[in-house]
């Protein structure tokens, strides 16, 4: 199957998964307000976290993750035009290559450091983390923050939903048709099961993603051997590359402000680079 065909299939599947996930979010909200009828404070908390989760999902799914069409890549390409090309086109195995562009044998073009090819998207992605079928796109340099927030706010929204189901409120919700097992009861049970699954998935994904971000490493790079040349001794400093300066904006799915790099080149941990240059690491 050609790369163009792969990309077309990927876009078709993407549209279906986005529609599915969106319908699940909406169904959970309808069931929550119609059947559970929670206290006002829980309803307000659920609505806030649910809206933040939906906002994060939209931002994650529809923000360019870092394709060759994005402004950062375009600026990098213009700078590279006048430079002598020194990229190995033999396609050496993936590994750490700090400060060096690499060559994509599929796209037949140079790409910035930490960029990788995605067969589903049909192109290379800046600081690619992984391809996520649930957003129909890659998680990369330009939408990684939104992906973290998607999992964070969805987990909190699920917790708010389940908190409303404790004690007699669950029994009251199930007794829509006294003495019988109603369609409404079945719908509620399915919704609760769906929420539990969502909570487990997004909670685990958030913990894993946050752990990697605090080390300034992607899912792909986590399989590389040798020391990570991009990891500083401060977790906050590592997170700042993805989220921008610490503050309230860390929790809001809006574009990052004043990040210390542009996704095509990255600050290096000098002590790690020194060890790598001395032969103790693997480039």
mmCIF file of C-alpha atoms in Angstrom:
data_model
loop_
_atom_site.group_PDB
_atom_site.id
_atom_site.type_symbol
_atom_site.label_atom_id
_atom_site.label_comp_id
_atom_site.label_asym_id
_atom_site.label_seq_id
_atom_site.Cartn_x
_atom_site.Cartn_y
_atom_site.Cartn_z
ATOM 1 C CA UNK A 1 0.000 0.000 0.000
ATOM 2 C CA UNK A 2 1.376 3.407 -0.983
ATOM 3 C CA UNK A 3 2.050 6.217 1.470
ATOM 4 C CA UNK A 4 -0.754 8.330 -0.080
ATOM 5 C CA UNK A 5 -3.204 5.446 0.328
ATOM 6 C CA UNK A 6 -2.103 4.939 3.925
ATOM 7 C CA UNK A 7 -2.705 8.617 4.592
ATOM 8 C CA UNK A 8 -6.195 8.521 3.016
ATOM 9 C CA UNK A 9 -7.182 5.457 5.039
ATOM 10 C CA UNK A 10 -5.792 7.099 8.149
ATOM 11 C CA UNK A 11 -7.875 10.245 7.563
ATOM 12 C CA UNK A 12 -11.035 8.160 7.053
ATOM 13 C CA UNK A 13 -10.455 6.211 10.261
ATOM 14 C CA UNK A 14 -9.619 9.479 12.008
ATOM 15 C CA UNK A 15 -12.984 10.993 11.140
ATOM 16 C CA UNK A 16 -14.804 7.925 12.453
ATOM 17 C CA UNK A 17 -12.887 7.819 15.733
ATOM 18 C CA UNK A 18 -13.334 11.560 16.342
ATOM 19 C CA UNK A 19 -17.098 11.188 15.789
ATOM 20 C CA UNK A 20 -17.198 8.153 18.107
ATOM 21 C CA UNK A 21 -15.271 9.782 20.934
ATOM 22 C CA UNK A 22 -17.288 13.003 20.658
ATOM 23 C CA UNK A 23 -20.556 11.048 20.836
ATOM 24 C CA UNK A 24 -19.313 9.215 23.938
ATOM 25 C CA UNK A 25 -18.505 12.505 25.656
ATOM 26 C CA UNK A 26 -21.947 13.904 24.787
ATOM 27 C CA UNK A 27 -23.746 10.708 25.862
ATOM 28 C CA UNK A 28 -22.024 10.773 29.242
ATOM 29 C CA UNK A 29 -23.089 14.381 29.748
ATOM 30 C CA UNK A 30 -26.730 13.721 28.789
ATOM 31 C CA UNK A 31 -26.974 10.669 31.058
ATOM 32 C CA UNK A 32 -25.360 12.592 33.897
ATOM 33 C CA UNK A 33 -27.855 15.471 33.859
ATOM 34 C CA UNK A 34 -30.986 13.572 32.833
ATOM 35 C CA UNK A 35 -30.743 10.495 35.025
ATOM 36 C CA UNK A 36 -28.438 11.237 37.934
ATOM 37 C CA UNK A 37 -29.534 14.822 38.591
ATOM 38 C CA UNK A 38 -26.585 15.529 40.911
ATOM 39 C CA UNK A 39 -26.284 18.263 43.557
ATOM 40 C CA UNK A 40 -25.570 21.715 42.141
ATOM 41 C CA UNK A 41 -21.939 21.815 43.286
ATOM 42 C CA UNK A 42 -21.157 18.451 41.670
ATOM 43 C CA UNK A 43 -23.013 19.441 38.506
ATOM 44 C CA UNK A 44 -20.990 22.651 38.241
ATOM 45 C CA UNK A 45 -17.738 20.783 38.845
ATOM 46 C CA UNK A 46 -18.620 18.102 36.293
ATOM 47 C CA UNK A 47 -19.653 20.669 33.679
ATOM 48 C CA UNK A 48 -16.432 22.623 34.137
ATOM 49 C CA UNK A 49 -14.152 19.583 33.856
ATOM 50 C CA UNK A 50 -16.240 18.143 30.997
ATOM 51 C CA UNK A 51 -16.014 21.389 29.004
ATOM 52 C CA UNK A 52 -12.259 21.588 29.622
ATOM 53 C CA UNK A 53 -11.908 17.973 28.445
ATOM 54 C CA UNK A 54 -13.903 18.677 25.269
ATOM 55 C CA UNK A 55 -11.892 21.841 24.609
ATOM 56 C CA UNK A 56 -8.654 19.891 25.074
ATOM 57 C CA UNK A 57 -9.900 17.132 22.769
ATOM 58 C CA UNK A 58 -10.749 19.602 19.996
ATOM 59 C CA UNK A 59 -7.369 21.302 20.357
ATOM 60 C CA UNK A 60 -5.515 17.972 20.324
ATOM 61 C CA UNK A 61 -7.369 16.585 17.315
ATOM 62 C CA UNK A 62 -7.409 19.690 15.114
ATOM 63 C CA UNK A 63 -4.058 21.342 15.871
ATOM 64 C CA UNK A 64 -1.280 20.576 13.397
ATOM 65 C CA UNK A 65 1.035 18.344 15.478
ATOM 66 C CA UNK A 66 4.118 19.531 13.575
ATOM 67 C CA UNK A 67 3.867 18.519 9.926
ATOM 68 C CA UNK A 68 6.147 19.991 7.220
ATOM 69 C CA UNK A 69 3.412 22.581 6.553
ATOM 70 C CA UNK A 70 3.587 24.125 10.024
ATOM 71 C CA UNK A 71 5.318 27.532 10.460
ATOM 72 C CA UNK A 72 8.159 26.142 12.575
ATOM 73 C CA UNK A 73 9.147 23.590 9.918
ATOM 74 C CA UNK A 74 8.790 26.143 7.115
ATOM 75 C CA UNK A 75 11.103 28.583 8.920
ATOM 76 C CA UNK A 76 13.620 25.786 9.526
ATOM 77 C CA UNK A 77 13.537 24.787 5.833
ATOM 78 C CA UNK A 78 14.215 28.355 4.699
ATOM 79 C CA UNK A 79 17.244 28.553 6.973
ATOM 80 C CA UNK A 80 18.524 25.189 5.717
ATOM 81 C CA UNK A 81 18.206 26.120 2.027
ATOM 82 C CA UNK A 82 21.490 27.980 1.909
ATOM 83 C CA UNK A 83 23.458 25.488 3.996
ATOM 84 C CA UNK A 84 25.596 22.632 2.772
ATOM 85 C CA UNK A 85 23.793 19.340 3.265
ATOM 86 C CA UNK A 86 25.631 16.943 5.546
ATOM 87 C CA UNK A 87 22.844 14.513 6.356
ATOM 88 C CA UNK A 88 23.500 10.795 6.133
ATOM 89 C CA UNK A 89 21.011 9.506 3.557
ATOM 90 C CA UNK A 90 21.811 5.855 4.178
ATOM 91 C CA UNK A 91 19.180 5.763 6.923
ATOM 92 C CA UNK A 92 21.138 4.810 10.032
ATOM 93 C CA UNK A 93 19.133 3.278 12.850
ATOM 94 C CA UNK A 94 17.246 5.618 15.128
ATOM 95 C CA UNK A 95 19.085 6.955 18.138
ATOM 96 C CA UNK A 96 20.168 10.135 19.858
ATOM 97 C CA UNK A 97 21.489 12.774 17.445
ATOM 98 C CA UNK A 98 21.463 16.046 19.385
ATOM 99 C CA UNK A 99 21.678 19.177 17.265
ATOM 100 C CA UNK A 100 21.700 17.224 14.000
ATOM 101 C CA UNK A 101 19.007 16.976 11.308
ATOM 102 C CA UNK A 102 18.236 13.520 9.962
ATOM 103 C CA UNK A 103 17.067 12.087 6.652
ATOM 104 C CA UNK A 104 13.665 10.475 6.073
ATOM 105 C CA UNK A 105 14.006 7.661 3.551
ATOM 106 C CA UNK A 106 10.233 7.663 2.962
ATOM 107 C CA UNK A 107 9.670 11.408 2.477
ATOM 108 C CA UNK A 108 13.097 11.735 0.802
ATOM 109 C CA UNK A 109 13.841 14.946 2.643
ATOM 110 C CA UNK A 110 15.715 16.400 5.574
ATOM 111 C CA UNK A 111 13.934 16.709 8.861
ATOM 112 C CA UNK A 112 14.802 18.484 12.136
ATOM 113 C CA UNK A 113 16.212 16.643 15.122
ATOM 114 C CA UNK A 114 13.681 14.584 17.083
ATOM 115 C CA UNK A 115 11.273 14.488 14.102
ATOM 116 C CA UNK A 116 10.027 11.065 12.998
ATOM 117 C CA UNK A 117 7.903 9.650 10.194
ATOM 118 C CA UNK A 118 4.298 8.593 10.792
ATOM 119 C CA UNK A 119 2.891 6.143 8.243
ATOM 120 C CA UNK A 120 -0.699 6.903 9.311
ATOM 121 C CA UNK A 121 -0.305 10.658 8.750
ATOM 122 C CA UNK A 122 1.918 10.122 5.703
ATOM 123 C CA UNK A 123 4.594 12.602 6.775
ATOM 124 C CA UNK A 124 7.195 13.412 9.409
ATOM 125 C CA UNK A 125 6.169 15.126 12.655
ATOM 126 C CA UNK A 126 8.212 17.520 14.805
ATOM 127 C CA UNK A 127 9.176 15.946 18.126
ATOM 128 C CA UNK A 128 6.799 13.092 17.414
ATOM 129 C CA UNK A 129 5.590 11.215 20.476
ATOM 130 C CA UNK A 130 3.140 8.712 18.983
ATOM 131 C CA UNK A 131 0.157 8.381 16.662
ATOM 132 C CA UNK A 132 -3.125 8.363 18.567
ATOM 133 C CA UNK A 133 -6.131 6.844 16.738
ATOM 134 C CA UNK A 134 -8.541 8.402 19.249
ATOM 135 C CA UNK A 135 -7.651 11.905 18.104
ATOM 136 C CA UNK A 136 -7.061 10.839 14.508
ATOM 137 C CA UNK A 137 -3.628 12.430 14.447
ATOM 138 C CA UNK A 138 -0.147 12.347 15.887
ATOM 139 C CA UNK A 139 0.863 13.753 19.232
ATOM 140 C CA UNK A 140 3.787 16.012 18.425
ATOM 141 C CA UNK A 141 5.474 19.293 19.219
ATOM 142 C CA UNK A 142 2.473 21.536 18.591
ATOM 143 C CA UNK A 143 -0.308 19.537 20.335
ATOM 144 C CA UNK A 144 1.482 17.556 23.054
ATOM 145 C CA UNK A 145 0.343 20.007 25.730
ATOM 146 C CA UNK A 146 -3.273 19.549 24.650
ATOM 147 C CA UNK A 147 -2.900 15.762 24.811
ATOM 148 C CA UNK A 148 -1.680 15.981 28.406
ATOM 149 C CA UNK A 149 -4.598 18.237 29.316
ATOM 150 C CA UNK A 150 -7.060 15.977 27.495
ATOM 151 C CA UNK A 151 -6.138 13.078 29.750
ATOM 152 C CA UNK A 152 -6.007 15.277 32.868
ATOM 153 C CA UNK A 153 -9.424 16.904 32.432
ATOM 154 C CA UNK A 154 -11.105 13.710 31.220
ATOM 155 C CA UNK A 155 -9.871 11.879 34.321
ATOM 156 C CA UNK A 156 -11.236 14.626 36.586
ATOM 157 C CA UNK A 157 -14.542 14.659 34.710
ATOM 158 C CA UNK A 158 -14.895 10.898 35.148
ATOM 159 C CA UNK A 159 -14.156 11.219 38.864
ATOM 160 C CA UNK A 160 -16.880 13.865 39.221
ATOM 161 C CA UNK A 161 -19.323 11.554 37.440
ATOM 162 C CA UNK A 162 -18.524 8.627 39.725
ATOM 163 C CA UNK A 163 -18.647 10.752 42.886
ATOM 164 C CA UNK A 164 -22.261 11.532 42.031
ATOM 165 C CA UNK A 165 -23.046 7.817 41.886
ATOM 166 C CA UNK A 166 -22.109 6.960 45.465
ATOM 167 C CA UNK A 167 -24.554 5.875 48.143
ATOM 168 C CA UNK A 168 -28.341 6.022 47.659
ATOM 169 C CA UNK A 169 -28.099 8.261 44.590
ATOM 170 C CA UNK A 170 -27.087 5.279 42.447
ATOM 171 C CA UNK A 171 -30.057 3.251 43.686
ATOM 172 C CA UNK A 172 -32.411 6.166 43.065
ATOM 173 C CA UNK A 173 -31.121 6.558 39.529
ATOM 174 C CA UNK A 174 -31.618 2.858 38.791
ATOM 175 C CA UNK A 175 -35.209 2.879 40.075
ATOM 176 C CA UNK A 176 -36.617 4.716 37.082
ATOM 177 C CA UNK A 177 -39.237 1.990 36.580
ATOM 178 C CA UNK A 178 -40.004 0.486 40.029
ATOM 179 C CA UNK A 179 -40.032 -3.273 40.115
ATOM 180 C CA UNK A 180 -38.532 -3.692 36.655
ATOM 181 C CA UNK A 181 -35.222 -3.451 34.861
ATOM 182 C CA UNK A 182 -35.848 -0.501 32.573
ATOM 183 C CA UNK A 183 -34.075 0.673 29.442
ATOM 184 C CA UNK A 184 -33.000 3.715 31.419
ATOM 185 C CA UNK A 185 -31.355 1.510 34.026
ATOM 186 C CA UNK A 186 -29.416 -0.319 31.325
ATOM 187 C CA UNK A 187 -28.328 2.966 29.760
ATOM 188 C CA UNK A 188 -27.096 4.215 33.109
ATOM 189 C CA UNK A 189 -25.139 1.026 33.809
ATOM 190 C CA UNK A 190 -23.504 1.213 30.377
ATOM 191 C CA UNK A 191 -22.633 4.862 30.994
ATOM 192 C CA UNK A 192 -21.060 4.051 34.365
ATOM 193 C CA UNK A 193 -19.025 1.219 32.817
ATOM 194 C CA UNK A 194 -17.896 3.545 30.034
ATOM 195 C CA UNK A 195 -16.863 6.195 32.556
ATOM 196 C CA UNK A 196 -14.833 3.678 34.582
ATOM 197 C CA UNK A 197 -13.016 2.548 31.421
ATOM 198 C CA UNK A 198 -12.381 6.169 30.412
ATOM 199 C CA UNK A 199 -11.022 6.935 33.870
ATOM 200 C CA UNK A 200 -8.617 3.999 33.801
ATOM 201 C CA UNK A 201 -7.385 4.725 30.273
ATOM 202 C CA UNK A 202 -6.956 8.471 30.605
ATOM 203 C CA UNK A 203 -5.582 8.235 34.138
ATOM 204 C CA UNK A 204 -2.895 5.763 33.098
ATOM 205 C CA UNK A 205 -2.097 7.723 29.924
ATOM 206 C CA UNK A 206 -1.781 10.952 31.883
ATOM 207 C CA UNK A 207 0.622 9.419 34.412
ATOM 208 C CA UNK A 208 2.784 7.890 31.671
ATOM 209 C CA UNK A 209 2.766 11.050 29.529
ATOM 210 C CA UNK A 210 3.560 13.313 32.482
ATOM 211 C CA UNK A 211 6.407 11.036 33.572
ATOM 212 C CA UNK A 212 7.944 11.194 30.082
ATOM 213 C CA UNK A 213 7.432 14.969 29.816
ATOM 214 C CA UNK A 214 9.134 15.524 33.177
ATOM 215 C CA UNK A 215 12.156 13.709 31.718
ATOM 216 C CA UNK A 216 11.926 15.634 28.416
ATOM 217 C CA UNK A 217 11.663 12.446 26.402
ATOM 218 C CA UNK A 218 9.106 11.120 23.908
ATOM 219 C CA UNK A 219 7.535 7.677 23.715
ATOM 220 C CA UNK A 220 9.728 6.899 20.692
ATOM 221 C CA UNK A 221 12.913 8.158 22.360
ATOM 222 C CA UNK A 222 12.203 6.120 25.478
ATOM 223 C CA UNK A 223 13.364 3.091 23.485
ATOM 224 C CA UNK A 224 16.731 4.670 22.571
ATOM 225 C CA UNK A 225 19.870 3.470 24.297
ATOM 226 C CA UNK A 226 22.269 5.838 26.007
ATOM 227 C CA UNK A 227 21.660 9.010 28.001
ATOM 228 C CA UNK A 228 19.004 11.520 27.039
ATOM 229 C CA UNK A 229 20.865 14.692 25.952
ATOM 230 C CA UNK A 230 17.724 16.810 26.326
ATOM 231 C CA UNK A 231 16.917 15.980 29.957
ATOM 232 C CA UNK A 232 17.820 18.608 32.546
ATOM 233 C CA UNK A 233 18.036 18.002 36.273
ATOM 234 C CA UNK A 234 14.862 20.050 36.868
ATOM 235 C CA UNK A 235 11.465 18.533 36.037
ATOM 236 C CA UNK A 236 10.002 22.051 35.836
ATOM 237 C CA UNK A 237 12.631 23.041 33.272
ATOM 238 C CA UNK A 238 11.819 19.951 31.227
ATOM 239 C CA UNK A 239 8.070 20.624 31.395
ATOM 240 C CA UNK A 240 8.609 24.250 30.375
ATOM 241 C CA UNK A 241 9.705 23.093 26.914
ATOM 242 C CA UNK A 242 6.264 21.576 26.337
ATOM 243 C CA UNK A 243 3.987 23.789 28.434
ATOM 244 C CA UNK A 244 5.737 27.144 28.551
ATOM 245 C CA UNK A 245 6.562 29.043 31.774
ATOM 246 C CA UNK A 246 4.846 27.698 34.932
ATOM 247 C CA UNK A 247 1.466 29.265 35.613
ATOM 248 C CA UNK A 248 -2.276 28.931 35.151
ATOM 249 C CA UNK A 249 -1.808 28.456 31.379
ATOM 250 C CA UNK A 250 -0.390 25.018 32.114
ATOM 251 C CA UNK A 251 -3.957 23.876 32.862
ATOM 252 C CA UNK A 252 -5.694 25.659 29.981
ATOM 253 C CA UNK A 253 -5.702 24.281 26.400
ATOM 254 C CA UNK A 254 -4.397 27.452 24.775
ATOM 255 C CA UNK A 255 -1.178 27.837 22.749
ATOM 256 C CA UNK A 256 2.037 27.717 24.776
ATOM 257 C CA UNK A 257 3.707 31.059 25.440
ATOM 258 C CA UNK A 258 7.440 31.775 25.440
ATOM 259 C CA UNK A 259 8.718 28.229 25.108
ATOM 260 C CA UNK A 260 12.540 28.058 25.122
ATOM 261 C CA UNK A 261 12.665 26.255 21.749
ATOM 262 C CA UNK A 262 10.717 26.030 18.499
ATOM 263 C CA UNK A 263 10.410 22.279 17.896
ATOM 264 C CA UNK A 264 13.217 22.148 15.314
ATOM 265 C CA UNK A 265 16.141 22.584 17.718
ATOM 266 C CA UNK A 266 16.337 22.037 21.456
ATOM 267 C CA UNK A 267 18.502 23.111 24.415
ATOM 268 C CA UNK A 268 20.951 20.405 25.413
ATOM 269 C CA UNK A 269 22.044 19.266 28.842
ATOM 270 C CA UNK A 270 25.738 20.188 28.654
ATOM 271 C CA UNK A 271 26.906 17.605 31.193
ATOM 272 C CA UNK A 272 25.280 14.785 29.199
ATOM 273 C CA UNK A 273 26.735 16.088 25.936
ATOM 274 C CA UNK A 274 30.199 16.172 27.522
ATOM 275 C CA UNK A 275 29.873 12.545 28.571
ATOM 276 C CA UNK A 276 28.611 11.554 25.126
ATOM 277 C CA UNK A 277 31.551 13.348 23.489
ATOM 278 C CA UNK A 278 33.912 11.489 25.814
ATOM 279 C CA UNK A 279 32.561 8.175 24.622
ATOM 280 C CA UNK A 280 30.398 7.258 27.597
ATOM 281 C CA UNK A 281 27.069 7.761 25.817
ATOM 282 C CA UNK A 282 25.523 6.786 22.535
ATOM 283 C CA UNK A 283 24.738 9.366 19.867
#
